[in-house]
PDB file of C-alpha atoms in Angstrom:
ATOM      1  CA  UNK A   1     -72.825 -96.514 242.339  1.00  0.00           C
ATOM      2  CA  UNK A   2     -71.104 -96.116 238.970  1.00  0.00           C
ATOM      3  CA  UNK A   3     -67.792 -94.303 238.890  1.00  0.00           C
ATOM      4  CA  UNK A   4     -67.031 -91.887 236.106  1.00  0.00           C
ATOM      5  CA  UNK A   5     -63.775 -92.729 234.339  1.00  0.00           C
ATOM      6  CA  UNK A   6     -61.034 -90.198 234.921  1.00  0.00           C
ATOM      7  CA  UNK A   7     -60.493 -87.741 232.122  1.00  0.00           C
ATOM      8  CA  UNK A   8     -57.339 -88.359 230.153  1.00  0.00           C
ATOM      9  CA  UNK A   9     -54.499 -85.982 230.883  1.00  0.00           C
ATOM     10  CA  UNK A  10     -54.080 -83.100 228.429  1.00  0.00           C
ATOM     11  CA  UNK A  11     -51.646 -83.746 225.609  1.00  0.00           C
ATOM     12  CA  UNK A  12     -48.184 -82.275 226.135  1.00  0.00           C
ATOM     13  CA  UNK A  13     -46.951 -80.305 223.115  1.00  0.00           C
ATOM     14  CA  UNK A  14     -44.259 -77.937 221.841  1.00  0.00           C
ATOM     15  CA  UNK A  15     -44.031 -75.780 218.745  1.00  0.00           C
ATOM     16  CA  UNK A  16     -41.244 -76.933 216.402  1.00  0.00           C
ATOM     17  CA  UNK A  17     -39.762 -74.335 214.063  1.00  0.00           C
ATOM     18  CA  UNK A  18     -37.499 -75.173 211.133  1.00  0.00           C
ATOM     19  CA  UNK A  19     -34.342 -73.064 211.052  1.00  0.00           C
ATOM     20  CA  UNK A  20     -31.097 -72.663 209.152  1.00  0.00           C
ATOM     21  CA  UNK A  21     -29.359 -71.596 212.379  1.00  0.00           C
ATOM     22  CA  UNK A  22     -31.305 -73.035 215.318  1.00  0.00           C
ATOM     23  CA  UNK A  23     -28.997 -71.504 217.936  1.00  0.00           C
ATOM     24  CA  UNK A  24     -29.368 -67.972 216.571  1.00  0.00           C
ATOM     25  CA  UNK A  25     -33.130 -68.458 216.375  1.00  0.00           C
ATOM     26  CA  UNK A  26     -33.234 -69.769 219.950  1.00  0.00           C
ATOM     27  CA  UNK A  27     -31.254 -66.737 221.087  1.00  0.00           C
ATOM     28  CA  UNK A  28     -33.635 -64.357 219.312  1.00  0.00           C
ATOM     29  CA  UNK A  29     -36.814 -66.026 220.572  1.00  0.00           C
ATOM     30  CA  UNK A  30     -35.521 -66.452 224.124  1.00  0.00           C
ATOM     31  CA  UNK A  31     -34.894 -62.698 224.216  1.00  0.00           C
ATOM     32  CA  UNK A  32     -38.150 -61.863 222.390  1.00  0.00           C
ATOM     33  CA  UNK A  33     -40.318 -63.927 224.755  1.00  0.00           C
ATOM     34  CA  UNK A  34     -38.124 -63.491 227.817  1.00  0.00           C
ATOM     35  CA  UNK A  35     -37.758 -67.281 227.877  1.00  0.00           C
ATOM     36  CA  UNK A  36     -34.682 -69.343 228.753  1.00  0.00           C
ATOM     37  CA  UNK A  37     -32.588 -71.363 226.348  1.00  0.00           C
ATOM     38  CA  UNK A  38     -32.663 -74.948 227.556  1.00  0.00           C
ATOM     39  CA  UNK A  39     -29.406 -76.330 228.903  1.00  0.00           C
ATOM     40  CA  UNK A  40     -29.107 -79.930 227.693  1.00  0.00           C
ATOM     41  CA  UNK A  41     -25.359 -80.111 228.405  1.00  0.00           C
ATOM     42  CA  UNK A  42     -25.643 -82.715 231.201  1.00  0.00           C
ATOM     43  CA  UNK A  43     -27.607 -85.040 228.931  1.00  0.00           C
ATOM     44  CA  UNK A  44     -25.193 -84.439 226.051  1.00  0.00           C
ATOM     45  CA  UNK A  45     -22.156 -85.211 228.229  1.00  0.00           C
ATOM     46  CA  UNK A  46     -23.830 -88.433 229.379  1.00  0.00           C
ATOM     47  CA  UNK A  47     -24.645 -89.477 225.796  1.00  0.00           C
ATOM     48  CA  UNK A  48     -21.062 -88.721 224.703  1.00  0.00           C
ATOM     49  CA  UNK A  49     -19.630 -90.820 227.580  1.00  0.00           C
ATOM     50  CA  UNK A  50     -21.805 -93.780 226.590  1.00  0.00           C
ATOM     51  CA  UNK A  51     -20.908 -93.409 222.908  1.00  0.00           C
ATOM     52  CA  UNK A  52     -24.567 -92.809 222.050  1.00  0.00           C
ATOM     53  CA  UNK A  53     -23.856 -89.414 220.474  1.00  0.00           C
ATOM     54  CA  UNK A  54     -20.967 -88.549 218.170  1.00  0.00           C
ATOM     55  CA  UNK A  55     -18.874 -85.492 219.019  1.00  0.00           C
ATOM     56  CA  UNK A  56     -19.733 -83.900 215.655  1.00  0.00           C
ATOM     57  CA  UNK A  57     -23.422 -83.844 216.655  1.00  0.00           C
ATOM     58  CA  UNK A  58     -22.602 -81.170 219.267  1.00  0.00           C
ATOM     59  CA  UNK A  59     -21.518 -77.531 219.295  1.00  0.00           C
ATOM     60  CA  UNK A  60     -20.503 -75.102 221.995  1.00  0.00           C
ATOM     61  CA  UNK A  61     -23.260 -72.602 222.741  1.00  0.00           C
ATOM     62  CA  UNK A  62     -22.897 -70.006 225.485  1.00  0.00           C
ATOM     63  CA  UNK A  63     -19.988 -71.887 227.011  1.00  0.00           C
ATOM     64  CA  UNK A  64     -21.654 -75.282 227.206  1.00  0.00           C
ATOM     65  CA  UNK A  65     -22.338 -78.239 224.934  1.00  0.00           C
ATOM     66  CA  UNK A  66     -25.518 -78.179 222.880  1.00  0.00           C
ATOM     67  CA  UNK A  67     -26.985 -80.394 220.193  1.00  0.00           C
ATOM     68  CA  UNK A  68     -25.779 -79.196 216.774  1.00  0.00           C
ATOM     69  CA  UNK A  69     -29.115 -79.443 215.006  1.00  0.00           C
ATOM     70  CA  UNK A  70     -31.715 -78.548 217.617  1.00  0.00           C
ATOM     71  CA  UNK A  71     -32.211 -76.377 220.647  1.00  0.00           C
ATOM     72  CA  UNK A  72     -35.258 -75.246 222.592  1.00  0.00           C
ATOM     73  CA  UNK A  73     -36.390 -72.290 224.657  1.00  0.00           C
ATOM     74  CA  UNK A  74     -38.819 -72.592 227.551  1.00  0.00           C
ATOM     75  CA  UNK A  75     -40.881 -70.412 229.839  1.00  0.00           C
ATOM     76  CA  UNK A  76     -38.733 -69.663 232.902  1.00  0.00           C
ATOM     77  CA  UNK A  77     -41.493 -70.577 235.371  1.00  0.00           C
ATOM     78  CA  UNK A  78     -42.375 -73.936 233.809  1.00  0.00           C
ATOM     79  CA  UNK A  79     -40.997 -77.203 235.173  1.00  0.00           C
ATOM     80  CA  UNK A  80     -38.139 -79.014 233.464  1.00  0.00           C
ATOM     81  CA  UNK A  81     -36.309 -82.315 233.817  1.00  0.00           C
ATOM     82  CA  UNK A  82     -33.183 -81.764 235.885  1.00  0.00           C
ATOM     83  CA  UNK A  83     -31.313 -84.664 234.244  1.00  0.00           C
ATOM     84  CA  UNK A  84     -31.870 -83.582 230.640  1.00  0.00           C
ATOM     85  CA  UNK A  85     -32.675 -79.870 230.940  1.00  0.00           C
ATOM     86  CA  UNK A  86     -35.781 -80.459 228.808  1.00  0.00           C
ATOM     87  CA  UNK A  87     -38.744 -78.223 229.533  1.00  0.00           C
ATOM     88  CA  UNK A  88     -42.068 -79.767 230.486  1.00  0.00           C
ATOM     89  CA  UNK A  89     -44.260 -76.778 229.663  1.00  0.00           C
ATOM     90  CA  UNK A  90     -44.358 -73.971 227.139  1.00  0.00           C
ATOM     91  CA  UNK A  91     -41.507 -74.517 224.645  1.00  0.00           C
ATOM     92  CA  UNK A  92     -40.287 -73.653 221.180  1.00  0.00           C
ATOM     93  CA  UNK A  93     -37.897 -76.144 219.594  1.00  0.00           C
ATOM     94  CA  UNK A  94     -35.713 -75.021 216.703  1.00  0.00           C
ATOM     95  CA  UNK A  95     -34.482 -77.734 214.356  1.00  0.00           C
ATOM     96  CA  UNK A  96     -31.939 -77.344 211.567  1.00  0.00           C
ATOM     97  CA  UNK A  97     -33.218 -77.847 208.026  1.00  0.00           C
ATOM     98  CA  UNK A  98     -31.202 -77.398 204.817  1.00  0.00           C
ATOM     99  CA  UNK A  99     -33.696 -75.233 202.929  1.00  0.00           C
ATOM    100  CA  UNK A 100     -34.541 -71.597 203.617  1.00  0.00           C
ATOM    101  CA  UNK A 101     -38.058 -70.330 204.223  1.00  0.00           C
ATOM    102  CA  UNK A 102     -39.790 -69.688 200.898  1.00  0.00           C
ATOM    103  CA  UNK A 103     -43.504 -69.143 201.586  1.00  0.00           C
ATOM    104  CA  UNK A 104     -45.769 -67.581 204.194  1.00  0.00           C
ATOM    105  CA  UNK A 105     -46.051 -69.401 207.529  1.00  0.00           C
ATOM    106  CA  UNK A 106     -49.127 -71.575 208.023  1.00  0.00           C
ATOM    107  CA  UNK A 107     -48.745 -71.081 211.777  1.00  0.00           C
ATOM    108  CA  UNK A 108     -47.416 -68.050 213.614  1.00  0.00           C
ATOM    109  CA  UNK A 109     -47.083 -66.628 217.099  1.00  0.00           C
ATOM    110  CA  UNK A 110     -49.070 -63.624 218.318  1.00  0.00           C
ATOM    111  CA  UNK A 111     -47.325 -61.699 221.081  1.00  0.00           C
ATOM    112  CA  UNK A 112     -49.423 -59.719 223.562  1.00  0.00           C
ATOM    113  CA  UNK A 113     -47.168 -57.295 225.463  1.00  0.00           C
ATOM    114  CA  UNK A 114     -50.039 -55.569 227.276  1.00  0.00           C
ATOM    115  CA  UNK A 115     -52.270 -52.562 226.823  1.00  0.00           C
ATOM    116  CA  UNK A 116     -50.488 -49.567 225.294  1.00  0.00           C
ATOM    117  CA  UNK A 117     -47.120 -51.347 224.941  1.00  0.00           C
ATOM    118  CA  UNK A 118     -47.253 -52.464 221.281  1.00  0.00           C
ATOM    119  CA  UNK A 119     -44.967 -49.757 219.854  1.00  0.00           C
ATOM    120  CA  UNK A 120     -42.430 -50.165 222.662  1.00  0.00           C
ATOM    121  CA  UNK A 121     -42.419 -53.940 222.160  1.00  0.00           C
ATOM    122  CA  UNK A 122     -42.046 -53.647 218.378  1.00  0.00           C
ATOM    123  CA  UNK A 123     -39.054 -51.334 218.874  1.00  0.00           C
ATOM    124  CA  UNK A 124     -37.508 -53.815 221.337  1.00  0.00           C
ATOM    125  CA  UNK A 125     -38.010 -56.700 218.900  1.00  0.00           C
ATOM    126  CA  UNK A 126     -36.479 -54.692 216.047  1.00  0.00           C
ATOM    127  CA  UNK A 127     -33.462 -54.143 218.303  1.00  0.00           C
ATOM    128  CA  UNK A 128     -33.198 -57.938 218.666  1.00  0.00           C
ATOM    129  CA  UNK A 129     -33.184 -58.430 214.875  1.00  0.00           C
ATOM    130  CA  UNK A 130     -36.863 -58.560 213.851  1.00  0.00           C
ATOM    131  CA  UNK A 131     -38.134 -56.618 210.843  1.00  0.00           C
ATOM    132  CA  UNK A 132     -41.489 -54.876 210.561  1.00  0.00           C
ATOM    133  CA  UNK A 133     -43.355 -56.184 207.516  1.00  0.00           C
ATOM    134  CA  UNK A 134     -46.540 -54.139 207.869  1.00  0.00           C
ATOM    135  CA  UNK A 135     -48.789 -52.347 210.321  1.00  0.00           C
ATOM    136  CA  UNK A 136     -52.413 -53.464 210.213  1.00  0.00           C
ATOM    137  CA  UNK A 137     -55.408 -51.402 211.268  1.00  0.00           C
ATOM    138  CA  UNK A 138     -58.750 -53.040 210.587  1.00  0.00           C
ATOM    139  CA  UNK A 139     -62.217 -52.907 212.038  1.00  0.00           C
ATOM    140  CA  UNK A 140     -61.299 -55.909 214.229  1.00  0.00           C
ATOM    141  CA  UNK A 141     -58.195 -54.326 215.737  1.00  0.00           C
ATOM    142  CA  UNK A 142     -54.605 -53.258 215.235  1.00  0.00           C
ATOM    143  CA  UNK A 143     -51.370 -55.234 215.151  1.00  0.00           C
ATOM    144  CA  UNK A 144     -47.919 -55.221 213.648  1.00  0.00           C
ATOM    145  CA  UNK A 145     -46.658 -58.071 211.476  1.00  0.00           C
ATOM    146  CA  UNK A 146     -42.943 -58.725 211.908  1.00  0.00           C
ATOM    147  CA  UNK A 147     -40.405 -61.270 210.679  1.00  0.00           C
ATOM    148  CA  UNK A 148     -37.802 -62.931 212.880  1.00  0.00           C
ATOM    149  CA  UNK A 149     -34.166 -63.038 211.663  1.00  0.00           C
ATOM    150  CA  UNK A 150     -34.944 -66.005 209.359  1.00  0.00           C
ATOM    151  CA  UNK A 151     -38.116 -64.455 207.933  1.00  0.00           C
ATOM    152  CA  UNK A 152     -40.770 -66.270 209.994  1.00  0.00           C
ATOM    153  CA  UNK A 153     -43.778 -63.998 210.441  1.00  0.00           C
ATOM    154  CA  UNK A 154     -45.266 -63.194 213.833  1.00  0.00           C
ATOM    155  CA  UNK A 155     -47.578 -60.503 215.153  1.00  0.00           C
ATOM    156  CA  UNK A 156     -47.549 -58.069 218.042  1.00  0.00           C
ATOM    157  CA  UNK A 157     -51.035 -57.139 219.204  1.00  0.00           C
TER     158      UNK A 157
END
């Protein structure tokens, strides 16, 4: 009897978003998606103790140490590593870059708040700092195109 080889495990991934202020972006997107900002403070403290991370590579964020140039948000129900605080599921990672956004995104998020909740969700997102760019009504459906506080486009279905 021939055994079928086991299928390889799915590839783990995260979406990485360039940002001028990764912590502000993480705060916006955590609120927008109802995600949690990852707490990497235990890992950071350990790296500082071992001399593997310079003090200037950290900042204080919400009363705890965070990496200066990157921070992630994760789905609150997904698993995460206790030791590092790093999410193991659905995540957005914001990394500091020196340049500002200059062209349209090649990749964007579509948010689906549920039937009949688009306008309410758009208003909530505007309250968090998003801007409505346009409202689209086409034969294929309706959605609202918004920009996050750094100008990255996303849609609400």
